[in-house]
mmCIF file of C-alpha atoms in Angstrom:
data_model
loop_
_atom_site.group_PDB
_atom_site.id
_atom_site.type_symbol
_atom_site.label_atom_id
_atom_site.label_comp_id
_atom_site.label_asym_id
_atom_site.label_seq_id
_atom_site.Cartn_x
_atom_site.Cartn_y
_atom_site.Cartn_z
ATOM 1 C CA MET R 1 -6.320 -12.615 109.182
ATOM 2 C CA THR R 2 -8.813 -11.482 111.792
ATOM 3 C CA HIS R 3 -9.388 -8.049 113.241
ATOM 4 C CA SER R 4 -10.796 -7.056 116.610
ATOM 5 C CA TYR R 5 -12.926 -3.976 117.104
ATOM 6 C CA PRO R 6 -13.780 -1.975 120.246
ATOM 7 C CA TYR R 7 -17.095 -2.803 121.897
ATOM 8 C CA PHE R 8 -19.732 -0.087 122.077
ATOM 9 C CA GLU R 9 -23.366 0.078 123.036
ATOM 10 C CA PRO R 10 -25.214 1.263 119.895
ATOM 11 C CA GLU R 11 -28.249 2.486 121.802
ATOM 12 C CA PHE R 12 -26.198 5.037 123.694
ATOM 13 C CA VAL R 13 -23.066 5.859 121.675
ATOM 14 C CA PRO R 14 -22.869 6.967 117.993
ATOM 15 C CA LEU R 15 -20.968 4.547 115.775
ATOM 16 C CA SER R 16 -18.933 7.370 114.223
ATOM 17 C CA GLU R 17 -17.150 7.997 117.517
ATOM 18 C CA PHE R 18 -15.734 4.477 117.454
ATOM 19 C CA ILE R 19 -14.235 4.453 113.967
ATOM 20 C CA PRO R 20 -10.672 3.242 114.623
ATOM 21 C CA PRO R 21 -8.054 5.781 113.480
ATOM 22 C CA LEU R 22 -6.198 5.000 110.281
ATOM 23 C CA GLU R 23 -2.787 3.437 110.750
ATOM 24 C CA ALA R 24 -0.192 5.031 108.478
ATOM 25 C CA CYS R 25 3.460 4.072 108.533
ATOM 26 C CA MET R 26 6.392 5.162 106.400
ATOM 27 C CA ASP R 27 9.127 2.708 105.424
ATOM 28 C CA ASN R 28 12.380 4.221 104.166
ATOM 29 C CA ALA R 29 14.532 1.145 104.809
ATOM 30 C CA THR R 30 13.219 -1.329 102.225
ATOM 31 C CA SER R 31 14.230 0.564 99.092
ATOM 32 C CA ASP R 32 16.902 3.091 98.168
ATOM 33 C CA ASP R 33 14.687 4.574 95.464
ATOM 34 C CA PHE R 34 11.277 5.147 97.034
ATOM 35 C CA THR R 35 9.387 5.374 100.321
ATOM 36 C CA ILE R 36 6.682 2.850 101.160
ATOM 37 C CA ILE R 37 3.545 4.253 102.792
ATOM 38 C CA LYS R 38 1.167 1.689 104.302
ATOM 39 C CA VAL R 39 -2.329 2.754 105.323
ATOM 40 C CA ASP R 40 -4.936 0.496 106.901
ATOM 41 C CA GLY R 41 -8.181 1.081 108.745
ATOM 42 C CA ALA R 42 -11.964 0.845 108.680
ATOM 43 C CA ASN R 43 -13.277 0.478 105.143
ATOM 44 C CA LYS R 44 -15.494 3.543 104.959
ATOM 45 C CA GLN R 45 -17.005 4.319 101.544
ATOM 46 C CA GLY R 46 -14.812 6.717 99.571
ATOM 47 C CA ILE R 47 -11.798 6.404 101.860
ATOM 48 C CA LEU R 48 -9.481 5.264 99.036
ATOM 49 C CA LEU R 49 -10.144 8.441 97.070
ATOM 50 C CA LYS R 50 -9.492 10.551 100.158
ATOM 51 C CA ILE R 51 -6.147 8.831 100.740
ATOM 52 C CA VAL R 52 -5.026 9.208 97.126
ATOM 53 C CA GLN R 53 -6.282 12.812 97.127
ATOM 54 C CA ILE R 54 -4.053 13.693 100.081
ATOM 55 C CA LEU R 55 -0.989 12.052 98.508
ATOM 56 C CA SER R 56 -1.771 13.901 95.286
ATOM 57 C CA ASP R 57 -2.183 17.254 97.038
ATOM 58 C CA LEU R 58 1.241 16.738 98.601
ATOM 59 C CA ASP R 59 2.685 16.300 95.086
ATOM 60 C CA LEU R 60 3.847 12.760 95.846
ATOM 61 C CA ILE R 61 4.538 10.552 92.831
ATOM 62 C CA ILE R 62 2.942 7.112 93.159
ATOM 63 C CA LEU R 63 5.191 4.567 91.434
ATOM 64 C CA LYS R 64 3.270 1.498 92.532
ATOM 65 C CA SER R 65 0.244 0.732 94.661
ATOM 66 C CA TYR R 66 -1.504 -2.325 96.077
ATOM 67 C CA ILE R 67 -5.153 -1.927 97.119
ATOM 68 C CA SER R 68 -6.841 -4.569 99.225
ATOM 69 C CA SER R 69 -10.088 -4.572 101.190
ATOM 70 C CA ASP R 70 -11.854 -7.356 103.028
ATOM 71 C CA GLY R 71 -15.287 -6.540 104.367
ATOM 72 C CA ASP R 72 -14.962 -3.803 106.975
ATOM 73 C CA TRP R 73 -11.168 -3.397 106.728
ATOM 74 C CA PHE R 74 -8.665 -2.269 104.106
ATOM 75 C CA MET R 75 -4.914 -2.068 103.597
ATOM 76 C CA ASN R 76 -3.338 0.085 100.898
ATOM 77 C CA VAL R 77 0.373 0.249 100.070
ATOM 78 C CA PHE R 78 1.956 3.054 98.048
ATOM 79 C CA HIS R 79 5.511 3.282 96.709
ATOM 80 C CA VAL R 80 6.118 7.025 96.453
ATOM 81 C CA THR R 81 8.718 9.716 95.860
ATOM 82 C CA ASP R 82 8.512 13.474 96.124
ATOM 83 C CA HIS R 83 8.023 15.520 92.957
ATOM 84 C CA HIS R 84 11.796 15.592 92.450
ATOM 85 C CA GLY R 85 11.932 11.773 92.378
ATOM 86 C CA HIS R 86 13.552 11.481 95.827
ATOM 87 C CA LYS R 87 12.585 9.477 98.892
ATOM 88 C CA LEU R 88 10.610 11.261 101.597
ATOM 89 C CA ASN R 89 13.159 12.359 104.162
ATOM 90 C CA ASP R 90 11.142 15.043 105.931
ATOM 91 C CA PRO R 91 10.421 13.632 109.426
ATOM 92 C CA ASP R 92 7.362 15.900 109.752
ATOM 93 C CA LEU R 93 5.728 14.664 106.556
ATOM 94 C CA ILE R 94 4.341 11.441 108.031
ATOM 95 C CA CYS R 95 2.751 13.521 110.811
ATOM 96 C CA PHE R 96 0.980 15.639 108.215
ATOM 97 C CA ILE R 97 -0.119 12.557 106.310
ATOM 98 C CA LYS R 98 -1.481 10.866 109.452
ATOM 99 C CA GLN R 99 -3.238 14.033 110.570
ATOM 100 C CA PHE R 100 -4.998 14.662 107.295
ATOM 101 C CA LEU R 101 -5.818 11.001 106.724
ATOM 102 C CA ASN R 102 -7.548 10.769 110.088
ATOM 103 C CA ASN R 103 -9.347 14.079 109.527
ATOM 104 C CA ALA R 104 -10.497 12.848 106.120
ATOM 105 C CA GLN R 105 -11.709 9.557 107.587
ATOM 106 C CA ARG R 106 -14.010 11.308 110.049
ATOM 107 C CA GLN R 107 -15.395 14.027 107.773
ATOM 108 C CA ASN R 108 -19.056 13.513 106.936
ATOM 109 C CA ARG R 109 -18.812 15.733 103.882
ATOM 110 C CA PHE R 110 -16.966 13.840 101.197
ATOM 111 C CA LEU R 111 -16.381 16.833 98.933
ATOM 112 C CA SER R 112 -13.663 18.532 100.964
ATOM 113 C CA PRO R 113 -11.221 21.108 99.617
ATOM 114 C CA ALA R 114 -7.512 20.563 99.296
ATOM 115 C CA GLN R 115 -6.054 21.486 102.654
ATOM 116 C CA VAL R 116 -2.352 21.065 101.991
ATOM 117 C CA LYS R 117 -0.018 21.661 99.094
ATOM 118 C CA ILE R 118 3.698 21.565 98.409
ATOM 119 C CA ARG R 119 5.166 24.836 97.185
ATOM 120 C CA HIS R 120 8.888 25.433 96.949
ATOM 121 C CA ASP R 121 9.354 22.109 98.806
ATOM 122 C CA ASN R 122 7.420 23.355 101.839
ATOM 123 C CA ILE R 123 4.109 22.078 103.189
ATOM 124 C CA ILE R 124 1.569 24.909 103.338
ATOM 125 C CA ASN R 125 -2.096 25.158 104.278
ATOM 126 C CA VAL R 126 -4.593 26.130 101.582
ATOM 127 C CA ASN R 127 -7.780 27.911 102.621
ATOM 128 C CA HIS R 128 -10.478 28.954 100.146
ATOM 129 C CA ILE R 129 -13.099 29.649 102.807
ATOM 130 C CA ALA R 130 -12.735 33.437 102.393
ATOM 131 C CA SER R 131 -13.232 33.420 98.596
ATOM 132 C CA THR R 132 -16.209 33.504 96.281
ATOM 133 C CA VAL R 133 -16.075 30.639 93.795
ATOM 134 C CA LEU R 134 -16.635 31.247 90.087
ATOM 135 C CA GLU R 135 -17.316 28.129 87.990
ATOM 136 C CA LEU R 136 -17.294 28.440 84.203
ATOM 137 C CA TYR R 137 -18.086 26.053 81.387
ATOM 138 C CA PHE R 138 -17.670 27.128 77.759
ATOM 139 C CA LEU R 139 -16.558 25.933 74.354
ATOM 140 C CA ASP R 140 -12.825 26.003 73.661
ATOM 141 C CA ARG R 141 -12.197 29.320 71.944
ATOM 142 C CA PRO R 142 -8.890 31.079 72.516
ATOM 143 C CA ASP R 143 -10.154 34.504 73.578
ATOM 144 C CA ILE R 144 -12.868 33.602 76.110
ATOM 145 C CA PHE R 145 -10.637 33.024 79.133
ATOM 146 C CA SER R 146 -8.714 36.212 78.438
ATOM 147 C CA ASP R 147 -11.971 38.172 78.301
ATOM 148 C CA VAL R 148 -13.201 36.564 81.551
ATOM 149 C CA VAL R 149 -10.152 37.656 83.548
ATOM 150 C CA ALA R 150 -10.412 41.108 81.930
ATOM 151 C CA VAL R 151 -13.989 41.416 83.247
ATOM 152 C CA LEU R 152 -12.803 40.443 86.745
ATOM 153 C CA PHE R 153 -10.051 43.071 86.532
ATOM 154 C CA ASN R 154 -12.378 45.819 85.283
ATOM 155 C CA LEU R 155 -14.912 45.107 88.064
ATOM 156 C CA SER R 156 -12.166 45.258 90.738
ATOM 157 C CA TYR R 157 -12.045 41.613 91.731
ATOM 158 C CA ALA R 158 -8.784 39.997 92.798
ATOM 159 C CA ILE R 159 -8.049 36.449 91.641
ATOM 160 C CA ASP R 160 -6.840 34.446 94.606
ATOM 161 C CA SER R 161 -6.240 31.159 92.774
ATOM 162 C CA GLY R 162 -7.816 28.909 90.183
ATOM 163 C CA GLU R 163 -7.476 26.134 87.664
ATOM 164 C CA MET R 164 -8.648 25.537 84.103
ATOM 165 C CA TRP R 165 -8.835 22.363 82.000
ATOM 166 C CA ALA R 166 -9.672 22.004 78.315
ATOM 167 C CA HIS R 167 -10.589 18.638 76.798
ATOM 168 C CA ASN R 168 -12.337 17.629 73.580
ATOM 169 C CA GLY R 169 -13.378 21.182 72.808
ATOM 170 C CA ARG R 170 -14.851 21.810 76.267
ATOM 171 C CA VAL R 171 -13.346 24.111 78.886
ATOM 172 C CA VAL R 172 -14.077 24.163 82.618
ATOM 173 C CA CYS R 173 -12.598 26.663 85.003
ATOM 174 C CA ILE R 174 -12.796 27.323 88.744
ATOM 175 C CA ILE R 175 -11.585 30.717 89.991
ATOM 176 C CA PHE R 176 -11.478 31.834 93.627
ATOM 177 C CA ILE R 177 -12.077 35.593 93.738
ATOM 178 C CA LYS R 178 -12.202 38.339 96.357
ATOM 179 C CA GLU R 179 -13.035 42.015 96.497
ATOM 180 C CA GLN R 180 -9.905 43.910 95.470
ATOM 181 C CA ASP R 181 -10.390 46.622 98.090
ATOM 182 C CA THR R 182 -11.158 44.460 101.126
ATOM 183 C CA GLY R 183 -9.714 41.039 100.301
ATOM 184 C CA MET R 184 -13.050 39.506 101.326
ATOM 185 C CA PRO R 185 -15.615 37.412 99.398
ATOM 186 C CA ILE R 186 -18.447 39.190 97.574
ATOM 187 C CA THR R 187 -21.182 40.163 100.034
ATOM 188 C CA ASP R 188 -22.908 42.976 98.137
ATOM 189 C CA ARG R 189 -25.851 41.383 96.312
ATOM 190 C CA ASN R 190 -25.829 44.020 93.571
ATOM 191 C CA ARG R 191 -22.158 43.390 92.782
ATOM 192 C CA TYR R 192 -22.768 39.657 92.938
ATOM 193 C CA ASP R 193 -25.607 39.900 90.391
ATOM 194 C CA ASN R 194 -23.723 42.418 88.239
ATOM 195 C CA LEU R 195 -20.738 40.092 87.919
ATOM 196 C CA GLY R 196 -22.986 37.204 86.882
ATOM 197 C CA GLU R 197 -24.740 39.362 84.278
ATOM 198 C CA ASN R 198 -21.461 40.646 82.821
ATOM 199 C CA LEU R 199 -20.044 37.154 82.467
ATOM 200 C CA ALA R 200 -23.295 35.839 80.975
ATOM 201 C CA SER R 201 -23.248 38.635 78.388
ATOM 202 C CA LEU R 202 -19.646 37.763 77.563
ATOM 203 C CA MET R 203 -20.528 34.104 77.033
ATOM 204 C CA LYS R 204 -23.438 35.013 74.742
ATOM 205 C CA VAL R 205 -21.099 37.049 72.552
ATOM 206 C CA HIS R 206 -18.718 34.113 72.117
ATOM 207 C CA HIS R 207 -21.327 31.373 71.542
ATOM 208 C CA LEU R 208 -24.035 30.708 68.987
ATOM 209 C CA PRO R 209 -27.626 30.689 70.327
ATOM 210 C CA LYS R 210 -27.839 26.906 70.784
ATOM 211 C CA GLU R 211 -24.303 26.368 72.070
ATOM 212 C CA LEU R 212 -23.972 25.397 75.714
ATOM 213 C CA TRP R 213 -22.174 27.521 78.304
ATOM 214 C CA GLU R 214 -22.641 28.126 81.998
ATOM 215 C CA VAL R 215 -21.628 30.623 84.685
ATOM 216 C CA ARG R 216 -22.008 29.706 88.366
ATOM 217 C CA LEU R 217 -21.148 31.820 91.397
ATOM 218 C CA ARG R 218 -20.953 30.139 94.793
ATOM 219 C CA ASN R 219 -20.539 31.791 98.161
ATOM 220 C CA PRO R 220 -17.844 30.535 100.560
ATOM 221 C CA THR R 221 -20.218 28.474 102.708
ATOM 222 C CA SER R 222 -21.225 26.316 99.719
ATOM 223 C CA SER R 223 -17.787 26.039 98.127
ATOM 224 C CA GLN R 224 -16.099 23.434 100.311
ATOM 225 C CA ILE R 225 -15.021 21.188 97.470
ATOM 226 C CA HIS R 226 -11.813 19.744 96.124
ATOM 227 C CA THR R 227 -11.012 21.796 93.013
ATOM 228 C CA GLU R 228 -9.585 19.033 90.846
ATOM 229 C CA ARG R 229 -12.401 16.652 91.658
ATOM 230 C CA ARG R 230 -14.933 19.353 90.820
ATOM 231 C CA LEU R 231 -13.249 19.946 87.432
ATOM 232 C CA HIS R 232 -13.638 16.235 86.663
ATOM 233 C CA GLN R 233 -17.313 16.408 87.676
ATOM 234 C CA MET R 234 -17.969 19.417 85.469
ATOM 235 C CA LEU R 235 -16.412 17.863 82.363
ATOM 236 C CA GLN R 236 -18.238 14.599 83.080
ATOM 237 C CA GLU R 237 -21.500 16.526 83.448
ATOM 238 C CA TYR R 238 -21.009 18.103 80.013
ATOM 239 C CA LYS R 239 -20.073 14.728 78.503
ATOM 240 C CA ASP R 240 -16.634 15.529 77.144
ATOM 241 C CA TYR R 241 -16.018 11.766 77.169
ATOM 242 C CA GLU R 242 -18.529 11.223 74.341
ATOM 243 C CA ILE R 243 -16.530 13.239 71.802
ATOM 244 C CA GLY R 244 -14.102 11.548 69.421
ATOM 245 C CA SER R 245 -13.328 7.931 68.686
ATOM 246 C CA PRO R 246 -13.511 5.345 71.499
ATOM 247 C CA PRO R 247 -10.267 4.418 73.287
ATOM 248 C CA LEU R 248 -8.318 1.336 72.301
ATOM 249 C CA PRO R 249 -8.851 -1.845 74.343
ATOM 250 C CA VAL R 250 -6.070 -3.096 76.575
ATOM 251 C CA GLU R 251 -4.290 -6.021 74.974
ATOM 252 C CA GLY R 252 -5.723 -9.387 75.955
ATOM 253 C CA ASP R 253 -2.570 -10.578 77.719
ATOM 254 C CA GLN R 254 -2.936 -7.796 80.290
ATOM 255 C CA LEU R 255 -6.367 -8.715 81.630
ATOM 256 C CA SER R 256 -5.255 -10.361 84.856
ATOM 257 C CA LEU R 257 -3.005 -9.184 87.654
ATOM 258 C CA SER R 258 -0.319 -11.817 87.119
ATOM 259 C CA LYS R 259 -0.214 -11.194 83.372
ATOM 260 C CA LEU R 260 -0.240 -7.455 83.993
ATOM 261 C CA MET R 261 2.868 -7.800 86.157
ATOM 262 C CA ASP R 262 4.494 -9.974 83.492
ATOM 263 C CA ALA R 263 3.697 -7.312 80.926
ATOM 264 C CA GLU R 264 5.271 -4.676 83.151
ATOM 265 C CA ARG R 265 8.483 -6.679 83.513
ATOM 266 C CA GLY R 266 8.691 -7.345 79.793
ATOM 267 C CA PHE R 267 7.306 -4.100 78.445
ATOM 268 C CA GLY R 268 9.525 -2.876 75.650
ATOM 269 C CA ASN R 269 7.327 -2.225 72.652
ATOM 270 C CA ALA R 270 8.337 1.388 72.243
ATOM 271 C CA ASN R 271 8.075 1.006 68.480
ATOM 272 C CA LYS R 272 4.315 0.607 68.495
ATOM 273 C CA SER R 273 2.289 3.258 66.713
ATOM 274 C CA ASN R 274 2.101 6.671 68.349
ATOM 275 C CA GLU R 275 -1.652 6.212 68.735
ATOM 276 C CA GLN R 276 -1.247 3.039 70.769
ATOM 277 C CA PHE R 277 1.543 4.505 72.849
ATOM 278 C CA CYS R 278 -0.057 7.890 73.564
ATOM 279 C CA ARG R 279 -3.757 7.167 73.825
ATOM 280 C CA PRO R 280 -5.105 5.443 76.931
ATOM 281 C CA GLN R 281 -6.289 1.871 76.535
ATOM 282 C CA VAL R 282 -9.203 0.642 78.646
ATOM 283 C CA SER R 283 -10.856 -2.773 78.980
ATOM 284 C CA ILE R 284 -13.605 -4.147 81.250
ATOM 285 C CA GLU R 285 -14.354 -7.746 82.145
ATOM 286 C CA ASN R 286 -17.306 -9.133 84.092
ATOM 287 C CA TRP R 287 -16.305 -11.598 86.815
ATOM 288 C CA ASN R 288 -19.811 -12.704 87.673
ATOM 289 C CA ASP R 289 -18.641 -15.666 89.740
ATOM 290 C CA ARG R 290 -16.735 -13.289 92.027
ATOM 291 C CA ASP R 291 -19.203 -10.395 91.857
ATOM 292 C CA TYR R 292 -16.606 -8.012 90.354
ATOM 293 C CA LEU R 293 -15.927 -5.902 87.336
ATOM 294 C CA VAL R 294 -12.241 -5.972 86.373
ATOM 295 C CA ILE R 295 -11.051 -2.698 84.835
ATOM 296 C CA ASN R 296 -7.658 -2.320 83.166
ATOM 297 C CA VAL R 297 -6.177 0.999 82.088
ATOM 298 C CA LYS R 298 -2.874 1.404 80.278
ATOM 299 C CA SER R 299 -1.582 4.895 79.502
ATOM 300 C CA GLN R 300 1.359 7.238 79.604
ATOM 301 C CA ASP R 301 2.364 7.886 83.183
ATOM 302 C CA ARG R 302 2.066 11.354 84.690
ATOM 303 C CA PRO R 303 1.605 12.927 88.139
ATOM 304 C CA LYS R 304 -1.829 12.524 89.770
ATOM 305 C CA LEU R 305 -2.873 9.800 87.327
ATOM 306 C CA MET R 306 -4.137 7.443 90.042
ATOM 307 C CA PHE R 307 -6.129 10.237 91.697
ATOM 308 C CA ASP R 308 -7.838 11.106 88.398
ATOM 309 C CA THR R 309 -8.783 7.485 87.720
ATOM 310 C CA ILE R 310 -10.095 6.762 91.232
ATOM 311 C CA CYS R 311 -11.914 10.107 91.248
ATOM 312 C CA VAL R 312 -13.895 9.350 88.084
ATOM 313 C CA LEU R 313 -14.602 5.753 89.098
ATOM 314 C CA THR R 314 -16.053 7.060 92.376
ATOM 315 C CA ASP R 315 -18.130 9.763 90.700
ATOM 316 C CA ILE R 316 -19.687 7.378 88.187
ATOM 317 C CA GLY R 317 -20.706 5.083 91.036
ATOM 318 C CA TYR R 318 -18.071 2.385 91.592
ATOM 319 C CA ASP R 319 -16.243 1.201 94.714
ATOM 320 C CA VAL R 320 -12.691 -0.054 94.249
ATOM 321 C CA LEU R 321 -12.310 -3.236 96.283
ATOM 322 C CA ASP R 322 -8.847 -4.364 95.190
ATOM 323 C CA GLY R 323 -6.302 -3.163 92.700
ATOM 324 C CA PHE R 324 -2.763 -2.868 91.454
ATOM 325 C CA VAL R 325 -0.976 0.143 89.935
ATOM 326 C CA SER R 326 2.523 0.114 88.480
ATOM 327 C CA CYS R 327 4.636 2.417 86.308
ATOM 328 C CA HIS R 328 7.454 1.319 84.051
ATOM 329 C CA GLU R 329 9.426 3.465 81.584
ATOM 330 C CA SER R 330 6.788 6.231 81.443
ATOM 331 C CA VAL R 331 3.935 3.736 80.968
ATOM 332 C CA ALA R 332 1.349 3.212 83.705
ATOM 333 C CA PHE R 333 -0.701 0.047 84.257
ATOM 334 C CA GLN R 334 -3.790 0.195 86.457
ATOM 335 C CA GLU R 335 -6.008 -2.756 87.332
ATOM 336 C CA TYR R 336 -9.038 -2.383 89.597
ATOM 337 C CA PHE R 337 -11.603 -4.850 90.889
ATOM 338 C CA VAL R 338 -14.753 -2.773 91.322
ATOM 339 C CA ARG R 339 -18.412 -3.090 92.196
ATOM 340 C CA GLY R 340 -21.212 -0.612 91.731
ATOM 341 C CA MET R 341 -22.130 1.270 94.893
ATOM 342 C CA ASN R 342 -25.645 -0.095 94.437
ATOM 343 C CA GLY R 343 -24.206 -3.635 94.224
ATOM 344 C CA HIS R 344 -24.828 -3.811 90.476
ATOM 345 C CA ILE R 345 -22.081 -5.245 88.242
ATOM 346 C CA MET R 346 -23.855 -6.321 85.052
ATOM 347 C CA LEU R 347 -23.239 -3.797 82.260
ATOM 348 C CA ASN R 348 -24.997 -3.554 78.928
ATOM 349 C CA GLU R 349 -22.948 -2.296 75.983
ATOM 350 C CA ILE R 350 -24.036 1.348 76.431
ATOM 351 C CA GLU R 351 -23.077 1.347 80.124
ATOM 352 C CA LYS R 352 -19.790 -0.379 79.357
ATOM 353 C CA GLN R 353 -18.841 2.188 76.730
ATOM 354 C CA LYS R 354 -19.674 5.033 79.110
ATOM 355 C CA VAL R 355 -17.312 3.625 81.743
ATOM 356 C CA ILE R 356 -14.552 3.013 79.172
ATOM 357 C CA ARG R 357 -14.844 6.493 77.661
ATOM 358 C CA SER R 358 -15.087 8.158 81.077
ATOM 359 C CA LEU R 359 -11.855 6.515 82.262
ATOM 360 C CA ALA R 360 -10.050 7.455 79.055
ATOM 361 C CA ALA R 361 -11.205 11.054 79.524
ATOM 362 C CA ALA R 362 -9.988 11.004 83.140
ATOM 363 C CA VAL R 363 -6.513 10.075 81.909
ATOM 364 C CA GLU R 364 -6.471 12.630 79.088
ATOM 365 C CA ARG R 365 -7.922 15.732 80.754
ATOM 366 C CA ARG R 366 -4.656 17.058 82.109
ATOM 367 C CA MET R 367 -2.130 15.355 79.906
ATOM 368 C CA SER R 368 0.574 17.802 78.850
ATOM 369 C CA ARG R 369 0.014 19.372 75.448
ATOM 370 C CA GLY R 370 1.885 22.221 73.800
ATOM 371 C CA ILE R 371 4.480 24.373 75.534
ATOM 372 C CA LYS R 372 4.647 24.436 79.332
ATOM 373 C CA MET R 373 5.191 27.906 80.753
ATOM 374 C CA GLU R 374 5.852 28.685 84.411
ATOM 375 C CA VAL R 375 5.721 32.241 85.732
ATOM 376 C CA HIS R 376 6.935 33.338 89.171
ATOM 377 C CA THR R 377 6.715 37.084 89.691
ATOM 378 C CA PHE R 378 5.572 39.688 92.191
ATOM 379 C CA ASP R 379 1.809 39.673 92.359
ATOM 380 C CA ARG R 380 -0.177 42.699 91.232
ATOM 381 C CA HIS R 381 -3.783 43.370 90.346
ATOM 382 C CA GLY R 382 -4.583 42.368 86.756
ATOM 383 C CA LEU R 383 -1.449 40.292 86.202
ATOM 384 C CA LEU R 384 -3.349 37.264 84.884
ATOM 385 C CA SER R 385 -5.353 39.527 82.567
ATOM 386 C CA VAL R 386 -2.164 40.989 81.101
ATOM 387 C CA LEU R 387 -0.595 37.540 80.691
ATOM 388 C CA SER R 388 -3.614 35.980 78.976
ATOM 389 C CA ARG R 389 -4.064 38.989 76.687
ATOM 390 C CA THR R 390 -0.398 38.854 75.686
ATOM 391 C CA LEU R 391 -0.738 35.193 74.718
ATOM 392 C CA GLN R 392 -3.904 35.979 72.771
ATOM 393 C CA LEU R 393 -2.118 38.710 70.782
ATOM 394 C CA HIS R 394 0.489 36.114 69.775
ATOM 395 C CA ASN R 395 -2.170 33.595 68.686
ATOM 396 C CA MET R 396 -1.633 31.398 71.734
ATOM 397 C CA SER R 397 -4.014 30.299 74.471
ATOM 398 C CA PHE R 398 -4.118 28.271 77.666
ATOM 399 C CA LYS R 399 -5.021 24.574 77.366
ATOM 400 C CA THR R 400 -4.578 23.881 81.062
ATOM 401 C CA ALA R 401 -3.686 26.452 83.666
ATOM 402 C CA GLU R 402 -3.123 26.639 87.396
ATOM 403 C CA PHE R 403 -2.618 29.963 89.133
ATOM 404 C CA ALA R 404 -2.177 30.854 92.779
ATOM 405 C CA LYS R 405 -0.494 33.220 95.217
ATOM 406 C CA ASP R 406 2.487 32.305 97.347
ATOM 407 C CA ASP R 407 2.946 35.149 99.829
ATOM 408 C CA CYS R 408 3.722 38.166 97.609
ATOM 409 C CA LEU R 409 4.414 36.072 94.518
ATOM 410 C CA ALA R 410 2.054 35.056 91.748
ATOM 411 C CA VAL R 411 2.687 31.506 90.546
#
């Protein structure tokens, strides 16, 4: 297959103005069970993650995906449903997808915030520009988060939204806050410094002298970042992937695409040990003759799994050139042909183990654990503080949490 590109004169016209727009089409005729989304365009570095990020932000469930790139061009195919498991029947949805895909393609800043979400089956815009961003890292102790939101309440800060993940004894949290009185980000330097000092004092109380914790406050102009990607980066930075035993290798008969598909069609070993069934399995092969690393990941399926995997692969320095993702009976198979962004593919054993452990951590970080609780109620100042304190009094704590406002409701 050959592709033609528009002619331009490089001495007079910037290349970026001639990036062809992404082509996105939605096919609802081929299958009764899912919608097929096909996206192709110029193969700009990081574009796969941006595409998967947008599908993830729209709460679409990716049942299967084919990733293919050839030099300067790519074509990706996604079999998707909405979060209820239904085909996409909203005629406006493809317009949103095309709009945000093309915006993402032309953004110079790769770390962009989530711009769209699905709430109550409606597409809404999400804007964190008018919020101060609080980033926290601390050891997993049940009362710390409750005390943090109590400090925000006592200092008259309103929590606009946020998310918290706990993995391997580490907790990272991003909270978007505003002044309670004005609904604006923090502009008073004294209040800004006072909040940082109060939170630092709180962390010192809950940690031993040599234990690691961190409090970061960012103003709105430096906070244009995708929240979930930033949570992955924070846990990766604090090496949560190094804790615990290494993940299991993927079985040898699943180390090629054809055998992977055979395994999917014949997968029925539900009687395997709980450890094999629940824990992610990761294997890496060097294909030196083709200048690839072949990465296989087998795990329990869950929403946003592909985004988490691609996100971590990108952040540890790998481009995904081709790949295949498929889900069958709650089990997900992912196979990626990758190359280091610096062109390097040879891995020593230490580097190999870091990649394997990092991918396993990416799968595990937001796997469901414990009891899932959803709260929809009228929003009021201090609501999250009351909720977290109530759980603490009953010897319970958050393991993962997502909180936001939807008009006058707290969700």
